[in-house]
Short mmCIF file of C-alpha atoms in Angstrom, two decimals:
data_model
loop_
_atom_site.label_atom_id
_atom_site.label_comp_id
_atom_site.label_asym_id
_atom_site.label_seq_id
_atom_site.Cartn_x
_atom_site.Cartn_y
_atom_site.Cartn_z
CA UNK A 1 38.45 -53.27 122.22
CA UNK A 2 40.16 -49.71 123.21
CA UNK A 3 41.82 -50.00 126.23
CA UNK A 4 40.38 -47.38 128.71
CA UNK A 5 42.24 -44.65 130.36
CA UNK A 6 45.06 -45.78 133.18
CA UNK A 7 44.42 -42.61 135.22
CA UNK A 8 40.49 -43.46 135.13
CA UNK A 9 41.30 -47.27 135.83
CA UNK A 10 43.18 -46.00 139.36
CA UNK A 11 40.70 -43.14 140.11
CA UNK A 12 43.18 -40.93 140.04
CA UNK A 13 43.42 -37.04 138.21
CA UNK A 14 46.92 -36.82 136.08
CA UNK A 15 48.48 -34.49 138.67
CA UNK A 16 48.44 -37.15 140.97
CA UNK A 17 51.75 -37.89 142.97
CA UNK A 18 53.34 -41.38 143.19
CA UNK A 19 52.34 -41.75 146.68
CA UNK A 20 48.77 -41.04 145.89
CA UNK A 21 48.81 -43.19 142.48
CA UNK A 22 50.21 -46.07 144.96
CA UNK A 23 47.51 -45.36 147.39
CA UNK A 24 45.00 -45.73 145.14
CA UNK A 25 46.27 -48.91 143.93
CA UNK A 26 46.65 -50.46 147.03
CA UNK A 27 42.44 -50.40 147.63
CA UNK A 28 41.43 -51.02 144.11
CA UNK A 29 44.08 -54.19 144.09
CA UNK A 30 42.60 -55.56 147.51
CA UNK A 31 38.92 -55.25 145.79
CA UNK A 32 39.51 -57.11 142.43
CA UNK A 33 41.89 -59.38 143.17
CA UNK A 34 40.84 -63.27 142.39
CA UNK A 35 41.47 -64.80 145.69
CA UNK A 36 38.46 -62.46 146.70
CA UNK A 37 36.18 -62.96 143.75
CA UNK A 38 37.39 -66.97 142.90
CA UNK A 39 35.61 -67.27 139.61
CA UNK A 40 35.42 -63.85 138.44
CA UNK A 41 36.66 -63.60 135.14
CA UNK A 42 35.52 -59.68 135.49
CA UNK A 43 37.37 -59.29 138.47
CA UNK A 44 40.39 -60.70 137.33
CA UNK A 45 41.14 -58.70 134.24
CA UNK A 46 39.99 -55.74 136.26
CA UNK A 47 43.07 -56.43 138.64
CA UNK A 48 45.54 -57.15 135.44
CA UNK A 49 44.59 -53.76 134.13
CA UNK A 50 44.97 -52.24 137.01
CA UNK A 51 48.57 -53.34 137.45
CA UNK A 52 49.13 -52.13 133.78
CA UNK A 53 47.98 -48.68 134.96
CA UNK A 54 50.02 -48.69 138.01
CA UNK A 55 53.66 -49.98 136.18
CA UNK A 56 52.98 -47.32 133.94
CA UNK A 57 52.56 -44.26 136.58
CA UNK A 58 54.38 -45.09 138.65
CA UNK A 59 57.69 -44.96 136.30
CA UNK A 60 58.51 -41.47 135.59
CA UNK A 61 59.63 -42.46 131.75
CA UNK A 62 56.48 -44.31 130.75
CA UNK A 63 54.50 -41.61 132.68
CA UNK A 64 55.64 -39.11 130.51
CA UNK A 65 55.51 -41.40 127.09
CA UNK A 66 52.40 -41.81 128.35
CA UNK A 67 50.81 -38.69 128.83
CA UNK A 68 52.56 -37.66 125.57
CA UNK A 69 51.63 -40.48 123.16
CA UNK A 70 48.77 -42.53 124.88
CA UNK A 71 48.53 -46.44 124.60
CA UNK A 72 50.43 -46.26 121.57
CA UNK A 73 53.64 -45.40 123.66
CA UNK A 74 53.93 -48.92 124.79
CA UNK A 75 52.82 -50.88 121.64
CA UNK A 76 55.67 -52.91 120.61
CA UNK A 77 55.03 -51.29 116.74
CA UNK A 78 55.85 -48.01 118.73
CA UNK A 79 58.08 -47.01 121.68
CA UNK A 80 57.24 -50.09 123.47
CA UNK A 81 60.03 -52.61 124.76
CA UNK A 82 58.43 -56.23 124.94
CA UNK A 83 55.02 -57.16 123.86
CA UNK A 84 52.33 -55.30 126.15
CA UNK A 85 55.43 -53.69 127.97
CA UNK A 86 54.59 -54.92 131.53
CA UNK A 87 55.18 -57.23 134.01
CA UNK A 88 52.98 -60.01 135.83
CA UNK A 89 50.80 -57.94 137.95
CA UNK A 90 51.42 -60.25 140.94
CA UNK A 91 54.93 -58.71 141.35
CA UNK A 92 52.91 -55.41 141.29
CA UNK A 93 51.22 -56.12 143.98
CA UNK A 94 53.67 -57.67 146.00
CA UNK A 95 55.91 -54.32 145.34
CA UNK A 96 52.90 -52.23 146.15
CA UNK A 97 52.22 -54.30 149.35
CA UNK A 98 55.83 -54.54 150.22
CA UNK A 99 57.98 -58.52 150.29
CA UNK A 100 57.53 -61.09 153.26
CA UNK A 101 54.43 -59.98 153.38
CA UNK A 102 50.92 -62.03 153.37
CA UNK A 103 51.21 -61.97 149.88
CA UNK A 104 54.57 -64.18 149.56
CA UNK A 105 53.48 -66.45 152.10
CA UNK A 106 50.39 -67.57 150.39
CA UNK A 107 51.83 -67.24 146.99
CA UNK A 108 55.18 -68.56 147.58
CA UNK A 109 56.84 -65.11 146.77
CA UNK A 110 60.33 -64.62 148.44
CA UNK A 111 63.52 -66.60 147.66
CA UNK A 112 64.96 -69.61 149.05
CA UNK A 113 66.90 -69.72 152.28
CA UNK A 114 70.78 -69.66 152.04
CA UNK A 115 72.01 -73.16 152.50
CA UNK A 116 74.91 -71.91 153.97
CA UNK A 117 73.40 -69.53 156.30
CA UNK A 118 73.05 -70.86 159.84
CA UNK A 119 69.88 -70.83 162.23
CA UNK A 120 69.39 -70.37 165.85
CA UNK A 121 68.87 -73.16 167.86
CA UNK A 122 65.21 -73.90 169.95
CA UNK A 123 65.14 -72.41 173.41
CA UNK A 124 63.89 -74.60 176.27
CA UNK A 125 61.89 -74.71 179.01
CA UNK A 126 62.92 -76.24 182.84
CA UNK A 127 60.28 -76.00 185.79
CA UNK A 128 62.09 -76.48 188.76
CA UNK A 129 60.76 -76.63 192.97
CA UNK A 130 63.18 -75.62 195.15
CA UNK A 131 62.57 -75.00 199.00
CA UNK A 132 61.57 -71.47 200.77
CA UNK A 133 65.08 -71.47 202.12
CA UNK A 134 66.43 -72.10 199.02
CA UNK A 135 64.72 -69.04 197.72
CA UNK A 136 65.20 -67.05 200.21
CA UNK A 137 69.21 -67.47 200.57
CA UNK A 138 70.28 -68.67 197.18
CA UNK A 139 71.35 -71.96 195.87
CA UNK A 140 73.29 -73.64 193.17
CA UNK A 141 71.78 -76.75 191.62
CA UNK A 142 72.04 -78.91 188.75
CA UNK A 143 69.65 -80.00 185.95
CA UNK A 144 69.83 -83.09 184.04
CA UNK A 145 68.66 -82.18 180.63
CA UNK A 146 68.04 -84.40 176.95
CA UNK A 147 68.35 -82.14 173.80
CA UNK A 148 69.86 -81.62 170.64
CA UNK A 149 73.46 -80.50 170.85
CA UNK A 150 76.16 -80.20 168.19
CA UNK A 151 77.11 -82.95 166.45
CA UNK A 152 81.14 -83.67 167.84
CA UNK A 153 82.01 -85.39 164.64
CA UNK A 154 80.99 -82.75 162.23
CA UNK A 155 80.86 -79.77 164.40
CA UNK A 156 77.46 -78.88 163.55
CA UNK A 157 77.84 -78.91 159.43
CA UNK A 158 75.75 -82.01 159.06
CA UNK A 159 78.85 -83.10 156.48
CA UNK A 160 81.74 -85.50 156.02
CA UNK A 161 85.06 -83.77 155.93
CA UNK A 162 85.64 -82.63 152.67
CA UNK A 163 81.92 -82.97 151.44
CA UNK A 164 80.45 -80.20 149.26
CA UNK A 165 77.19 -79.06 148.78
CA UNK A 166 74.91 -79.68 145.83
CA UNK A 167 71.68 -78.52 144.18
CA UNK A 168 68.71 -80.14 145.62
CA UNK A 169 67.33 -82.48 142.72
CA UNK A 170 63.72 -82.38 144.03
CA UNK A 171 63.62 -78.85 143.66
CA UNK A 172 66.50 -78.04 141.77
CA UNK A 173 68.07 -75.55 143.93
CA UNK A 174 65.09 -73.14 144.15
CA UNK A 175 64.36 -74.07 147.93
CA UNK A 176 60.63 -74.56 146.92
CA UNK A 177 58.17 -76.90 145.07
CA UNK A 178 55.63 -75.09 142.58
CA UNK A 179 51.96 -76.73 141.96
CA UNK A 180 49.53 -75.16 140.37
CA UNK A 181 45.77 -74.79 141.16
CA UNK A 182 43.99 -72.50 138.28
CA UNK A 183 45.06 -69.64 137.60
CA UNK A 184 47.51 -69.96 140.76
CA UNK A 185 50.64 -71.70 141.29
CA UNK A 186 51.41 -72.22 144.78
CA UNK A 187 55.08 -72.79 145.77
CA UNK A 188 55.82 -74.39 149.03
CA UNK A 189 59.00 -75.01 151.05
CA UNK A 190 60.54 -77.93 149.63
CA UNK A 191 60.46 -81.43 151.78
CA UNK A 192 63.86 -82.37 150.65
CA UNK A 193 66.17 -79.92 151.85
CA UNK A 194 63.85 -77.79 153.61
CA UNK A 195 63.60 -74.80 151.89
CA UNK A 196 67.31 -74.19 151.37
CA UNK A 197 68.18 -75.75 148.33
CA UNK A 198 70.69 -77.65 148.75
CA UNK A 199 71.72 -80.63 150.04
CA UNK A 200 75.01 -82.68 150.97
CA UNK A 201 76.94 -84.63 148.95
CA UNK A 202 78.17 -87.11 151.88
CA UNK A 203 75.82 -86.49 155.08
CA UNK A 204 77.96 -87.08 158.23
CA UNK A 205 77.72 -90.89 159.54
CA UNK A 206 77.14 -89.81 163.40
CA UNK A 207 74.18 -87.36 162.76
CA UNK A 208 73.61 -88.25 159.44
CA UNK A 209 73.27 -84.93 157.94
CA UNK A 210 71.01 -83.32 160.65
CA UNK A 211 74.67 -81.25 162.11
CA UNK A 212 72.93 -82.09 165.97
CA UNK A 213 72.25 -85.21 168.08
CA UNK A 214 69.97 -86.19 171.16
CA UNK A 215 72.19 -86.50 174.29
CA UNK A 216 72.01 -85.51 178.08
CA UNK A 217 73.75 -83.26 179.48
CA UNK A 218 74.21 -81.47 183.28
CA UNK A 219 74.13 -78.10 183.72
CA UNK A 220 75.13 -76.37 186.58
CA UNK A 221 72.64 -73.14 187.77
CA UNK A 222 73.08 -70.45 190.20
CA UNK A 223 69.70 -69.14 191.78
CA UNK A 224 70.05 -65.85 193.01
CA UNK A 225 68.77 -64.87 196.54
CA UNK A 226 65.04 -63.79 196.76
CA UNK A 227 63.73 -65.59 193.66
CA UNK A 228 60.24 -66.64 194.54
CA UNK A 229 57.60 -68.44 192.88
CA UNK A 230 57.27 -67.44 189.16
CA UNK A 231 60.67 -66.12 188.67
CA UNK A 232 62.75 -66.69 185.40
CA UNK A 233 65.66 -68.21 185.01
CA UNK A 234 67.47 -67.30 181.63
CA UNK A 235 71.04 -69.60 180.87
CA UNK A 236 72.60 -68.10 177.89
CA UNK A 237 73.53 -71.26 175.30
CA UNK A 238 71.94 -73.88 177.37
CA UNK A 239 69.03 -74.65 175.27
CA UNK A 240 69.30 -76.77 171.88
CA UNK A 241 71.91 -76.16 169.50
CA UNK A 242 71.96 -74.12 166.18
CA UNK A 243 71.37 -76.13 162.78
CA UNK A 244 74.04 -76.27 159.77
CA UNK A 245 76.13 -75.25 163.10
CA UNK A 246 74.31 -72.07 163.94
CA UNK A 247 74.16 -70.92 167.79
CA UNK A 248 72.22 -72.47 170.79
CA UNK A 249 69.41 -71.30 171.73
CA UNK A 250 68.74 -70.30 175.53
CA UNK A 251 67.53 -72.51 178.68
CA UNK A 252 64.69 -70.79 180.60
CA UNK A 253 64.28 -71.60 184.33
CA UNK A 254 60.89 -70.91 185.68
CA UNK A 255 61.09 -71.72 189.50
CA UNK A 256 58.26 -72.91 192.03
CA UNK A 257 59.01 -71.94 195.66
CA UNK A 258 57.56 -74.80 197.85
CA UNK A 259 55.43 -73.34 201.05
CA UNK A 260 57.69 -72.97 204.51
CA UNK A 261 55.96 -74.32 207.63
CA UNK A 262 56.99 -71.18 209.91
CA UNK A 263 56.99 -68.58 207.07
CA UNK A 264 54.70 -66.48 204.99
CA UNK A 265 56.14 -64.46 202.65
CA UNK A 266 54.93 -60.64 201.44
CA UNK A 267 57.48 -59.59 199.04
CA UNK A 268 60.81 -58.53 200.59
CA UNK A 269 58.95 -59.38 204.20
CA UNK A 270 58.13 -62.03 206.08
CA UNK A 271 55.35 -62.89 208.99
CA UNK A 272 55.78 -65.34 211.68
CA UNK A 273 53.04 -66.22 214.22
CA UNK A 274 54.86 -67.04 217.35
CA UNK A 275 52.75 -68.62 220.48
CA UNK A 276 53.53 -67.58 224.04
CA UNK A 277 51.78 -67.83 227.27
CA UNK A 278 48.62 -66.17 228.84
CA UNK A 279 51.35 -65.68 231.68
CA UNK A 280 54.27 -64.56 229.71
CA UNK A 281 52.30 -62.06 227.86
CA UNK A 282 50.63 -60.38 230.71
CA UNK A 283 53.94 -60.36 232.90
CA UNK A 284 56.11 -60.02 230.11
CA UNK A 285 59.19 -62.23 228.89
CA UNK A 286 62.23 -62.86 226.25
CA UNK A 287 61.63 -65.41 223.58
CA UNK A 288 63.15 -66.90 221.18
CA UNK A 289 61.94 -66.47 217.87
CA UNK A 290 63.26 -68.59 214.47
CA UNK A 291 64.59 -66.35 211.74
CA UNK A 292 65.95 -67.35 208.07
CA UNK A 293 69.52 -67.50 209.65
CA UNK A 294 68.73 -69.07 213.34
CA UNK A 295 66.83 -67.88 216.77
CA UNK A 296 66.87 -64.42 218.01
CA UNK A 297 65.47 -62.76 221.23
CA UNK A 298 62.22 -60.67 221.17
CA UNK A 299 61.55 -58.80 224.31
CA UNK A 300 57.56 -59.06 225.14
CA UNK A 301 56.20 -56.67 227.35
CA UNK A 302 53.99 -56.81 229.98
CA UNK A 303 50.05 -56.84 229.00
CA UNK A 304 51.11 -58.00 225.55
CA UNK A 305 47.77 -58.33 223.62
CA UNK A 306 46.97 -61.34 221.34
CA UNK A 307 48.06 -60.12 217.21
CA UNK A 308 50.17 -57.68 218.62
CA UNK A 309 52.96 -57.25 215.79
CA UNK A 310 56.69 -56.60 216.74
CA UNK A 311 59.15 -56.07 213.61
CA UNK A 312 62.81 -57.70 213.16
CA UNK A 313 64.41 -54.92 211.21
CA UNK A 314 66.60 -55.97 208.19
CA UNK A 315 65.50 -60.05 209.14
CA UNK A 316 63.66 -60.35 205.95
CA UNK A 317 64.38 -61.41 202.24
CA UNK A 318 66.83 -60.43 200.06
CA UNK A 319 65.44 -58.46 197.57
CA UNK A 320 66.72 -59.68 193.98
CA UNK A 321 67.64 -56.67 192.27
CA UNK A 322 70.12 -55.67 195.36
CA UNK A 323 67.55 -52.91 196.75
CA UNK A 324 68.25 -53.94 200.72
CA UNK A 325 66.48 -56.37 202.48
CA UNK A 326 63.23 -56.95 203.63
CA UNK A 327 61.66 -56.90 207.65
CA UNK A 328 60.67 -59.89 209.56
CA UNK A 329 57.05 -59.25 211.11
CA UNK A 330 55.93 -61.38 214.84
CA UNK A 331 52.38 -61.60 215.49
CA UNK A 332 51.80 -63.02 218.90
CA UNK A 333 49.29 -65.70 219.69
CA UNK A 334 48.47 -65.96 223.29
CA UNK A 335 47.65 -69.31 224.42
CA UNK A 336 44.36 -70.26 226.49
CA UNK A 337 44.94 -73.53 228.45
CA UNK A 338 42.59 -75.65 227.73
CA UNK A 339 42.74 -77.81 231.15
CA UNK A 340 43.13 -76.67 234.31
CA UNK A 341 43.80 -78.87 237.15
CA UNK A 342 41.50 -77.82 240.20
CA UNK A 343 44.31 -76.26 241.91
CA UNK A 344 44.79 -73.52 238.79
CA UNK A 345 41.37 -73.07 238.77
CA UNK A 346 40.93 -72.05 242.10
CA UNK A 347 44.18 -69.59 241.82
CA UNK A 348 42.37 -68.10 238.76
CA UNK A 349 39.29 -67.56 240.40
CA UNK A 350 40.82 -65.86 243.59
CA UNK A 351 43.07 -63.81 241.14
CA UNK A 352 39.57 -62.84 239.18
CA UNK A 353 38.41 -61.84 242.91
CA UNK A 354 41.63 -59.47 243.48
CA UNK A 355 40.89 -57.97 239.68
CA UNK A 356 37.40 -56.81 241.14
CA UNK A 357 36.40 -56.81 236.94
CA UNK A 358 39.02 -55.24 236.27
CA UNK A 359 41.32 -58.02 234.55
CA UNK A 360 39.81 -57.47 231.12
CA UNK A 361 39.93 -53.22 230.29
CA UNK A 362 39.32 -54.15 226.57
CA UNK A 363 36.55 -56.55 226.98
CA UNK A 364 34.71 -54.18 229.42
CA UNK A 365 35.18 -50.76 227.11
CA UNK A 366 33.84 -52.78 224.64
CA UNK A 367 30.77 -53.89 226.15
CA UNK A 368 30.47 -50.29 227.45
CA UNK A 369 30.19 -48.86 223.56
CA UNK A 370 27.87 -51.73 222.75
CA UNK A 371 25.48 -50.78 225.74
CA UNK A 372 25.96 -47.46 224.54
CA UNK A 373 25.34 -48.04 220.57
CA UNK A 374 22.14 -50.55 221.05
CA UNK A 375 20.51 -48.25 223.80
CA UNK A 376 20.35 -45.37 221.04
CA UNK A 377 16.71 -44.82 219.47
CA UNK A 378 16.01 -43.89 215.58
#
């Protein structure tokens, strides 16, 4: 049977550029290739022919034997090299579609991992709870950790002193063990030496072979003032160590900032709800009021209303990436006594009678608009 035409097989006129020859591969390859159409003989020698088209236009030598002489350039009577003058059309495709990608990982395309090449160790995760003050002013503190740290023995190589490294004899080398399923063969990362492909002549006797070993540790952390809840911690090196004595990977903190009894926090600021008196805040008064470092004095004056806010300049938090600090906000709560003897009473009552309704302005302007609002008609 005549083999048909490789620029009709790719769609493609013969003034075509490479990057439009490639192009056209790339969708007619997706189409026909077998894991999409499992059974399909048709398919399947669709998508060998159409890597015979594109090894053949895409080379600027066979293009032009091709376009001179035909087929006949590549039969191995001819001009040809090896018998059909290609290669497997899987390696097409995984040029085409570039390497490490989907391709090699369902395939097994890609080579084995250097044995001698190290890896990164895990990073870890710590939760920790640490108090509002804690937060608020910094802290050091210490965490008490289990992981996987470098082998002391071997230093991290997994091997006895003067050990060497040989092939792997379940996969001889390669990194990967090959089974086949049809028409596929599907290589997978070998079980024995994990992919790299070799293995240790004399494993060390503390970590036998694994180069790291389970052991607690301490680790000493600053906390930075005006962390607050949700805040990361990173500690370069703290997390588990590197195999075949690679580096360590990182220990991320991620703090919880347990709720102060006095203080809500609002970013930088802070709020504090601070009682007083019906007395002191209608004649006025100094009080003490808590702060993150101590008391201070906050002058109330007279006819102080209940939620009245006063601001502590500069008497908030930190902020954590140096930009100042934050305000402290008061919001005063005036206190109602709840029992009078009959003595107060009757010294409220004759101080109502000197008011002549006049002790409450805000309570009687309100009323005022209300009378005002519901005597209005649609």
């Amino acid at each position: 049977m005549a083999k048909r035409d490789y620029y009709e097989i790719l769609g493609v006129e013969k003034v075509s550029t490479v990057e439009e020859i490639k192009k056209a591969y790339r969708k007619m390859a997706v189409k026909y290739h077998p894991d999409k159409n499992p059974g399909d003989k048709a398919a399947e020698e669709q998508f060998k022919e159409l890597g015979e088209a594109y090894e053949v236009l895409c080379d600027a030598q066979k293009r032009a034997a091709y376009d001179q002489y035909g087929h006949a350039a590549f039969d191995r009577r001819g001009f040809g090299t090896r018998a059909g003058g290609f290669h497997d059309p899987y390696d097409i495709f995984r040029e085409v579609f570039g390497g490490g990608s989907i391709f090699d990982d369902l395939f097994g395309g890609g080579g084995r991992a250097n044995a001698s090449q190290t890896e990164r160790g895990e990073d870890l995760r710590y939760d920790m709870e640490i108090t509002f003050l804690e937060a608020a002013h910094g802290c050091e503190r210490e965490v008490a950790l289990t992981k996987a740290e470098r082998c002391e023995t071997c230093q991290g190589s997994g091997a006895e002193t003067g050990s060497k490294l040989r092939n792997c004899p379940t996969c001889g080398g390669r990194g990967q063990v090959i089974t086949s399923r049809g028409i596929f063969s599907i290589a997978q990362t070998c079980p024995h030496c994990q992919g790299s492909g070799r293995i240790i002549e004399k494993p060390c006797r503390s970590c036998r072979g694994a180069g790291r070993m389970e052991r607690t540790s301490t680790i000493k952390l600053r906390i930075p003032a005006g962390v607050d809840t949700g805040s990361k911690l990173r500690s370069v090196g703290n997390g588990e160590a590197g195999r075949r004595g690679g580096p360590a990977g990182d220990l991320y903190v991620v703090l919880h900032v347990r709720p102060h009894a006095l203080f809500q926090r609002d970013g930088d600021d802070l709020l504090c709800e601070v009682p007083v008196s019906f007395v002191q805040a209608a004649l006025g008064a100094e009080i003490e009021v808590p702060t993150l470092d101590g008391k201070t004095t906050l002058k109330i004056p007279a006819g102080t209303q209940p939620g009245t806010m006063f601001r502590l300049k500069g008497q908030g938090v930190k902020n954590i990436q140096g930009y100042g600090q934050g305000d402290q906000h008061v919001r005063i709560n005036v206190e109602v006594p709840t029992h009078l003897s009959a003595a107060q009473k009757t010294k409220l009552q004759e101080f109502s009678a000197l008011c002549n309704g006049q002790e409450s302005p805000l309570s009687h302007s309100f009323f005022e608009k209300a009378k005002h609002l519901f005597s209005k008609t649609e």
